[in-house]
């Protein structure tokens, strides 16, 4: 089992964002759907320890998540957040930063192509990208770390159909060519079915 | 340096209050709504400076280093208390500020004494210490105020950087850098324009007291460089200690 959550609870602002939430997420691709505010983004942040639960337990590959060194865990279980937030500079400098942190070699063109971006994006200033382009640059940056698990929070929410299809094709290919696992939040049930081997519904 | 002294009569101080009245009148006329603050500020300046004047007189007369150190310690403490209000978006800022002011004061005063620039006597240590600690307080307050604002603005970017496996220090680096810079920039800028746009206080005081312009300029330069040192140390120490308080030991952003 990739992840296992047992009776997980987390409070924010005096109320429970997650309460007694249990789920098992095997290797492969899992899509998470649920209404806005259900706690989908919060769940992903728990999985790479950007936050810790107030109650319950989370296991990653059978071991408690707290046993993993957080920095190493985050390079292995890479989160692409819902809102793009790149570092100042060019797209390439963002990719290099991520690759260096993970100690990985970087092929800029190849990494950009995997996220559906053409090579001309390498030198572009991130402050001058559209939101959809930033979203793909964020995906490329995560891929530059060659993670074992990708946590994707609404990765195509700002993309048009063509760009969305390109990203979905990349994700499908990555899964075929490597044993990358995906945990993907989507508000689109169609996309959840297209990309997910299984779909987890989060209650409101 | 020549020892000079002038005598200021009480009526001269009272006469200068005319300018305070003028300030209050302008505020009232233009509805700046600062009359109350002006009155309070004037009252506090009279009481505080008079008390400090007596304290300094006692310390000069007692002529022991221990009283000087006690006075400087009190200044560091109240400096940290004051700066903490300006840094209200920084969690637990008091400790970092206290350490920053103490280190800035101790190292700069220690250096000027060790280099033989000033004698370790109350006559030098009290006024120089007061300036050093006062400027260190302003610089660290500005730096931490900026740190609080920047950390709030950059939350999403910092968390996205942590998500790549960066350490708290790496993720906060651009923010810490900007905060440090804003703490130091005011004094660096005023050092650049000193003598052109404004006459620094020490020089004005020495000229008024009848010192030669050469002495006044030399002493002013020494003090400016001393202040540059203390301002850099306090801003650096305060930001480097305070940014950690935004993170948990597991390199997560704290909920504030
Ligand atoms: N730091 C916080 N303080 C207060 N409330 C919070 C905090 N973080 C999250 N919440 C609340 O927790 C709930 C779940 O948030 P979360 O972002 O996980 O939802 P989501 O399922 O991802 O929603 P969406 O589909 O809109 O992105 C929301 O009601 C949100 O307002
Ligand atoms: Mg969300």
XYZ file of C-alpha atoms and ligand atoms in Angstrom:
492
model
C 0.000 0.000 0.000
C 1.340 3.431 -0.984
C -0.531 5.498 1.603
C -2.854 4.493 4.373
C -4.814 6.996 6.460
C -6.446 5.794 9.662
C -9.036 7.978 11.376
C -7.178 11.144 10.381
C -8.395 14.437 11.798
C -7.112 17.972 11.351
C -8.505 21.208 12.806
C -8.124 24.678 11.380
C -9.652 27.851 12.735
C -11.570 26.008 15.461
C -13.283 23.472 13.191
C -12.420 20.074 11.781
C -11.238 20.232 8.177
C -10.783 16.461 8.191
C -12.510 14.219 10.694
C -11.991 10.477 11.184
C -10.964 10.177 7.554
C -9.693 6.751 6.527
C -8.554 5.683 3.100
C -6.058 3.328 1.506
C -4.232 4.537 -1.590
C -2.401 1.785 -3.513
C 0.347 2.307 -6.086
C -0.833 3.511 -9.478
C -3.111 6.448 -10.090
C -5.716 7.573 -7.589
C -8.057 10.465 -8.300
C -9.619 12.376 -5.427
C -12.864 14.200 -6.036
C -15.164 16.107 -3.720
C -16.855 19.453 -3.306
C -14.941 22.672 -2.765
C -13.804 22.938 0.847
C -13.957 19.159 1.407
C -10.285 19.130 2.402
C -8.699 17.758 -0.776
C -5.770 20.194 -0.775
C -5.328 19.659 2.945
C -5.121 15.904 2.382
C -2.351 16.269 -0.220
C -0.382 18.562 2.102
C -0.568 15.872 4.789
C 0.879 13.273 2.410
C 4.233 15.016 2.016
C 4.238 16.451 5.529
C 3.695 20.101 4.754
C 1.267 19.690 7.645
C 0.795 16.989 10.272
C -2.585 15.617 11.372
C -3.972 16.470 14.815
C -5.455 12.969 15.172
C -5.021 9.558 13.584
C -2.157 7.970 11.687
C -0.747 8.098 8.175
C 1.465 5.363 6.709
C 3.648 5.538 3.602
C 4.751 2.176 2.219
C 3.802 0.587 5.526
C 5.814 2.898 7.775
C 4.437 5.832 9.795
C 4.926 9.048 7.855
C 6.619 10.593 10.899
C 9.481 8.085 10.541
C 10.575 9.670 7.282
C 12.912 12.616 7.183
C 10.577 15.374 5.879
C 12.990 16.876 3.329
C 13.865 13.516 1.789
C 10.197 12.502 1.795
C 9.216 15.660 -0.103
C 11.730 14.943 -2.861
C 10.349 11.438 -3.232
C 6.678 12.408 -2.828
C 6.449 15.632 -4.807
C 3.514 18.022 -4.442
C 2.384 20.357 -7.191
C 0.200 22.854 -5.307
C -3.163 24.125 -6.491
C -1.929 27.691 -7.051
C 1.315 28.142 -8.984
C 4.080 29.708 -6.885
C 7.387 29.740 -8.754
C 10.612 31.325 -7.553
C 11.622 34.642 -9.099
C 13.721 34.114 -12.212
C 13.372 32.059 -15.366
C 11.605 28.767 -15.906
C 15.000 27.128 -16.342
C 16.349 28.508 -13.060
C 13.305 27.037 -11.305
C 13.933 23.633 -12.883
C 17.626 23.771 -11.952
C 16.827 24.685 -8.357
C 14.523 21.688 -8.012
C 16.897 19.264 -9.755
C 19.814 20.360 -7.596
C 17.808 19.900 -4.406
C 17.042 16.348 -5.463
C 20.573 15.698 -6.752
C 19.247 14.855 -10.221
C 20.717 15.550 -13.669
C 18.535 17.954 -15.633
C 17.597 17.852 -19.307
C 15.750 21.160 -19.620
C 14.150 20.557 -23.020
C 12.994 17.076 -22.189
C 11.559 18.147 -18.829
C 9.699 21.065 -20.408
C 8.316 18.804 -23.120
C 7.008 16.377 -20.520
C 4.921 19.180 -19.042
C 3.651 20.224 -22.467
C 5.907 23.268 -22.810
C 8.118 23.941 -25.832
C 11.863 24.648 -25.387
C 11.452 28.417 -25.821
C 9.999 28.555 -22.312
C 13.376 27.819 -20.707
C 14.509 31.452 -20.755
C 11.124 33.012 -19.997
C 10.682 35.133 -16.861
C 8.141 33.374 -14.645
C 6.528 36.713 -13.743
C 5.449 37.033 -17.379
C 3.808 33.629 -17.808
C 0.074 33.051 -17.978
C -1.443 31.076 -15.111
C -1.775 27.997 -17.323
C 1.888 28.284 -18.336
C 2.893 28.689 -14.688
C 0.902 25.585 -13.829
C 2.830 23.574 -16.412
C 6.134 25.105 -15.253
C 5.244 23.933 -11.730
C 4.621 20.427 -13.080
C 7.913 20.504 -15.002
C 9.702 21.627 -11.835
C 8.288 18.693 -9.882
C 9.246 16.292 -12.699
C 12.811 17.675 -12.629
C 13.163 15.956 -9.241
C 12.217 12.542 -10.695
C 9.854 11.756 -7.821
C 8.413 8.307 -7.125
C 5.003 9.769 -6.307
C 3.399 12.901 -7.725
C 0.709 14.677 -5.713
C -1.184 16.893 -8.150
C -3.691 19.449 -6.891
C -6.021 20.345 -9.790
C -3.103 20.311 -12.252
C -5.120 21.388 -15.275
C -7.611 23.804 -13.722
C -6.259 26.807 -15.655
C -5.616 25.020 -18.959
C -7.585 24.914 -22.197
C -8.485 21.578 -23.784
C -5.353 21.285 -25.907
C -2.972 22.039 -23.030
C -4.961 19.806 -20.686
C -4.776 16.932 -23.187
C -0.999 17.433 -23.479
C -0.544 17.273 -19.683
C -2.839 14.245 -19.399
C -0.887 12.492 -22.171
C 2.346 13.228 -20.302
C 0.985 11.807 -17.078
C -0.245 8.669 -18.877
C 3.140 8.240 -20.568
C 5.062 8.779 -17.338
C 3.029 6.038 -15.744
C 3.712 3.670 -18.637
C 7.440 4.390 -18.824
C 8.269 4.576 -15.134
C 6.597 3.263 -12.036
C 5.481 6.731 -11.006
C 2.402 6.786 -8.805
C -0.109 9.622 -8.939
C -2.473 11.055 -6.369
C -4.510 13.605 -8.241
C -7.166 16.015 -7.067
C -9.662 16.986 -9.723
C -12.956 18.796 -9.807
C -13.683 17.147 -13.153
C -15.187 13.627 -12.774
C -14.331 12.885 -16.419
C -10.663 13.637 -15.819
C -10.720 11.625 -12.613
C -11.953 8.609 -14.576
C -9.526 9.197 -17.458
C -6.437 9.448 -15.251
C -7.332 7.475 -12.165
C -7.218 3.702 -11.812
C -9.627 4.401 -8.973
C -11.561 7.366 -7.654
C -11.837 8.375 -3.990
C -14.778 10.578 -3.060
C -14.292 12.975 -0.176
C -17.437 13.851 1.773
C -18.320 17.521 2.166
C 39.449 66.179 21.693
C 38.896 69.482 23.472
C 36.553 69.504 26.412
C 33.950 72.162 26.001
C 30.880 72.993 27.991
C 28.052 75.407 27.613
C 25.286 76.288 29.957
C 21.618 76.155 28.915
C 19.112 78.040 31.043
C 15.673 76.652 31.811
C 13.950 79.660 30.261
C 15.629 78.844 26.952
C 14.069 75.385 27.005
C 10.704 76.880 27.919
C 10.959 79.356 25.040
C 11.538 76.516 22.558
C 8.094 75.197 23.488
C 6.734 77.983 21.248
C 7.664 75.758 18.317
C 5.728 72.866 19.847
C 2.713 75.171 20.060
C 3.228 76.029 16.413
C 3.267 72.315 15.480
C 0.082 71.715 17.460
C -1.585 74.720 15.819
C -0.711 73.458 12.329
C -2.025 70.020 13.209
C -5.306 71.471 14.501
C -5.748 73.893 11.619
C -5.157 71.192 8.973
C -7.030 68.509 10.961
C -3.987 66.225 10.994
C -5.383 65.041 14.335
C -1.953 64.905 15.965
C -2.406 67.547 18.716
C -2.846 64.976 21.427
C 0.166 63.007 20.234
C 2.262 66.165 20.093
C 1.337 67.065 23.674
C 1.989 63.535 24.911
C 5.284 63.349 23.020
C 6.424 66.675 24.444
C 5.486 65.677 27.976
C 7.246 62.349 27.644
C 10.376 63.929 26.188
C 10.632 66.311 29.160
C 10.102 63.608 31.774
C 12.218 60.916 30.107
C 15.169 63.115 29.222
C 15.200 64.765 32.642
C 15.220 61.378 34.363
C 17.941 60.097 32.038
C 19.889 63.298 32.654
C 19.869 62.650 36.391
C 20.693 58.986 35.883
C 23.672 59.908 33.713
C 24.799 62.492 36.261
C 24.731 59.821 38.979
C 26.574 57.368 36.789
C 29.236 59.915 35.850
C 29.724 60.785 39.524
C 29.851 57.165 40.679
C 32.335 56.469 37.875
C 32.069 52.671 37.995
C 31.778 50.452 34.946
C 29.089 48.316 36.610
C 26.518 51.080 36.681
C 27.231 51.772 33.016
C 26.705 48.136 32.139
C 23.474 48.069 34.141
C 22.208 51.151 32.271
C 23.092 49.612 28.902
C 21.349 46.376 29.886
C 18.208 48.341 30.756
C 18.383 50.099 27.380
C 18.730 46.770 25.570
C 15.729 45.392 27.440
C 13.446 48.343 26.742
C 14.743 48.557 23.185
C 13.650 44.959 22.609
C 10.269 45.636 24.240
C 9.706 48.645 21.971
C 10.896 46.931 18.803
C 8.605 43.981 19.487
C 5.537 46.169 18.905
C 6.776 47.048 15.438
C 7.383 43.363 14.696
C 3.928 42.144 15.696
C 3.602 39.754 12.738
C 6.706 37.844 13.802
C 5.993 35.061 16.320
C 8.014 35.322 19.579
C 10.127 38.210 18.334
C 11.273 39.310 21.790
C 14.062 36.756 22.208
C 15.666 37.430 18.811
C 15.439 41.203 19.377
C 16.963 40.984 22.843
C 19.888 38.907 21.581
C 20.313 41.146 18.518
C 20.484 44.351 20.565
C 22.745 42.856 23.211
C 25.152 41.472 20.598
C 25.147 44.677 18.548
C 25.812 46.790 21.642
C 28.439 44.523 23.161
C 30.404 43.893 19.977
C 30.505 47.479 18.695
C 31.279 49.027 22.093
C 33.804 46.267 22.742
C 35.497 46.960 19.411
C 35.732 50.745 19.743
C 37.224 50.306 23.206
C 39.588 47.528 22.102
C 40.770 49.628 19.158
C 41.526 52.462 21.559
C 39.046 54.859 19.914
C 37.252 55.558 23.184
C 38.278 55.075 26.805
C 36.142 52.605 28.730
C 34.757 55.337 30.967
C 31.135 56.331 31.632
C 31.690 59.627 29.804
C 32.124 57.749 26.486
C 30.288 54.499 27.032
C 26.975 56.013 28.112
C 26.302 58.344 25.163
C 27.879 56.067 22.540
C 26.090 53.039 23.988
C 22.786 54.881 23.889
C 23.222 55.767 20.222
C 24.407 52.298 19.288
C 21.525 50.561 21.022
C 18.946 53.088 19.793
C 19.988 52.692 16.175
C 20.250 48.929 16.538
C 16.690 48.932 17.866
C 15.340 50.911 14.932
C 17.159 48.740 12.405
C 16.047 45.440 13.904
C 12.472 46.691 14.303
C 12.340 47.743 10.647
C 13.914 44.454 9.557
C 11.473 42.301 11.539
C 8.499 44.431 10.516
C 9.451 43.796 6.904
C 10.108 40.122 7.630
C 6.566 39.750 8.989
C 5.018 41.406 5.924
C 7.168 39.478 3.470
C 6.563 36.123 5.126
C 2.813 36.743 4.926
C 3.015 37.727 1.245
C 5.350 34.902 0.283
C 3.561 32.095 2.153
C 2.478 30.246 -0.986
C 5.895 30.489 -2.587
C 7.705 29.442 0.571
C 5.453 26.422 1.007
C 5.892 25.474 -2.660
C 9.663 25.652 -2.147
C 9.442 23.490 0.993
C 7.430 21.030 -1.099
C 10.556 20.530 -3.240
C 12.472 19.389 -0.176
C 14.177 22.713 0.527
C 15.143 23.481 4.122
C 13.329 26.253 5.993
C 16.437 28.361 5.586
C 16.573 27.846 1.823
C 12.860 28.492 1.400
C 12.996 31.698 3.446
C 16.271 32.988 2.007
C 14.888 35.611 -0.433
C 12.543 36.890 2.269
C 15.240 37.078 4.928
C 17.521 38.845 2.470
C 14.937 41.548 1.731
C 14.160 42.039 5.422
C 17.834 42.411 6.305
C 18.314 44.883 3.496
C 15.419 47.063 4.576
C 16.773 47.148 8.129
C 20.161 48.445 6.945
C 19.203 50.689 4.039
C 18.072 53.760 5.991
C 21.410 54.273 7.723
C 23.416 53.435 4.593
C 21.410 56.029 2.669
C 21.701 58.697 5.330
C 25.438 58.011 5.589
C 25.660 58.690 1.851
C 23.952 62.061 2.105
C 25.355 63.088 5.455
C 26.604 66.669 5.403
C 24.768 67.398 2.158
C 21.129 67.096 3.104
C 21.334 66.883 6.856
C 23.780 67.550 9.641
C 23.987 64.601 11.982
C 23.124 65.215 15.627
C 26.537 64.726 17.157
C 28.154 67.243 14.885
C 25.414 69.779 15.531
C 25.772 69.239 19.273
C 29.534 69.614 19.226
C 29.435 72.758 17.128
C 26.830 74.254 19.444
C 28.983 73.335 22.425
C 31.903 75.238 20.884
C 34.093 72.399 19.582
C 36.256 72.941 16.522
C 34.675 71.828 13.219
C 37.556 69.372 12.676
C 36.884 67.628 15.972
C 33.148 67.657 15.323
C 33.589 66.037 11.902
C 36.037 63.402 13.130
C 33.887 62.346 16.029
C 30.830 62.267 13.778
C 32.607 59.978 11.307
C 33.637 57.599 14.071
C 30.074 57.464 15.331
C 28.570 56.931 11.874
C 30.860 53.975 11.232
C 30.174 52.567 14.679
C 26.451 52.836 14.001
C 26.821 51.131 10.606
C 28.433 48.216 12.395
C 25.816 47.953 15.096
C 22.903 48.360 12.692
C 24.207 45.561 10.447
C 24.806 43.221 13.360
C 21.412 43.820 14.953
C 19.455 43.506 11.689
C 21.383 40.354 10.762
C 21.036 38.637 14.122
C 17.366 39.601 14.532
C 16.310 38.305 11.090
C 18.398 35.127 11.252
C 16.973 34.225 14.652
C 13.402 35.356 13.980
C 12.682 33.692 10.621
C 12.972 30.284 12.304
C 9.907 31.057 14.382
C 7.761 30.845 11.244
C 8.661 27.161 10.824
C 8.182 23.944 12.782
C 11.161 21.636 13.385
C 9.821 19.450 10.536
C 10.253 22.390 8.099
C 6.556 23.187 7.892
C 5.107 26.686 7.865
C 3.424 27.323 11.204
C -0.239 28.271 11.220
C -0.312 31.816 12.569
N -5.182 27.586 7.618
C -6.510 27.485 7.608
N -7.261 28.213 8.467
C -8.606 28.106 8.455
N -9.293 27.327 7.635
C -8.599 26.578 6.753
C -7.178 26.618 6.691
N -6.779 25.769 5.728
C -7.893 25.234 5.211
N -9.001 25.706 5.825
C -10.394 25.334 5.527
O -10.438 23.943 5.397
C -11.355 23.554 4.398
C -10.682 22.622 3.411
O -9.703 23.347 2.680
P -9.019 22.721 1.388
O -8.192 23.767 0.766
O -8.335 21.455 1.782
O -10.290 22.380 0.483
P -10.365 21.777 -0.988
O -11.152 20.523 -0.899
O -9.009 21.670 -1.571
O -11.215 22.899 -1.748
P -11.090 23.442 -3.256
O -11.716 22.424 -4.144
O -11.877 24.715 -3.232
O -9.647 23.659 -3.538
C -11.862 24.837 3.787
O -13.163 25.089 4.343
C -10.894 25.879 4.218
O -11.521 27.118 4.388
Mg -8.033 22.684 -2.996
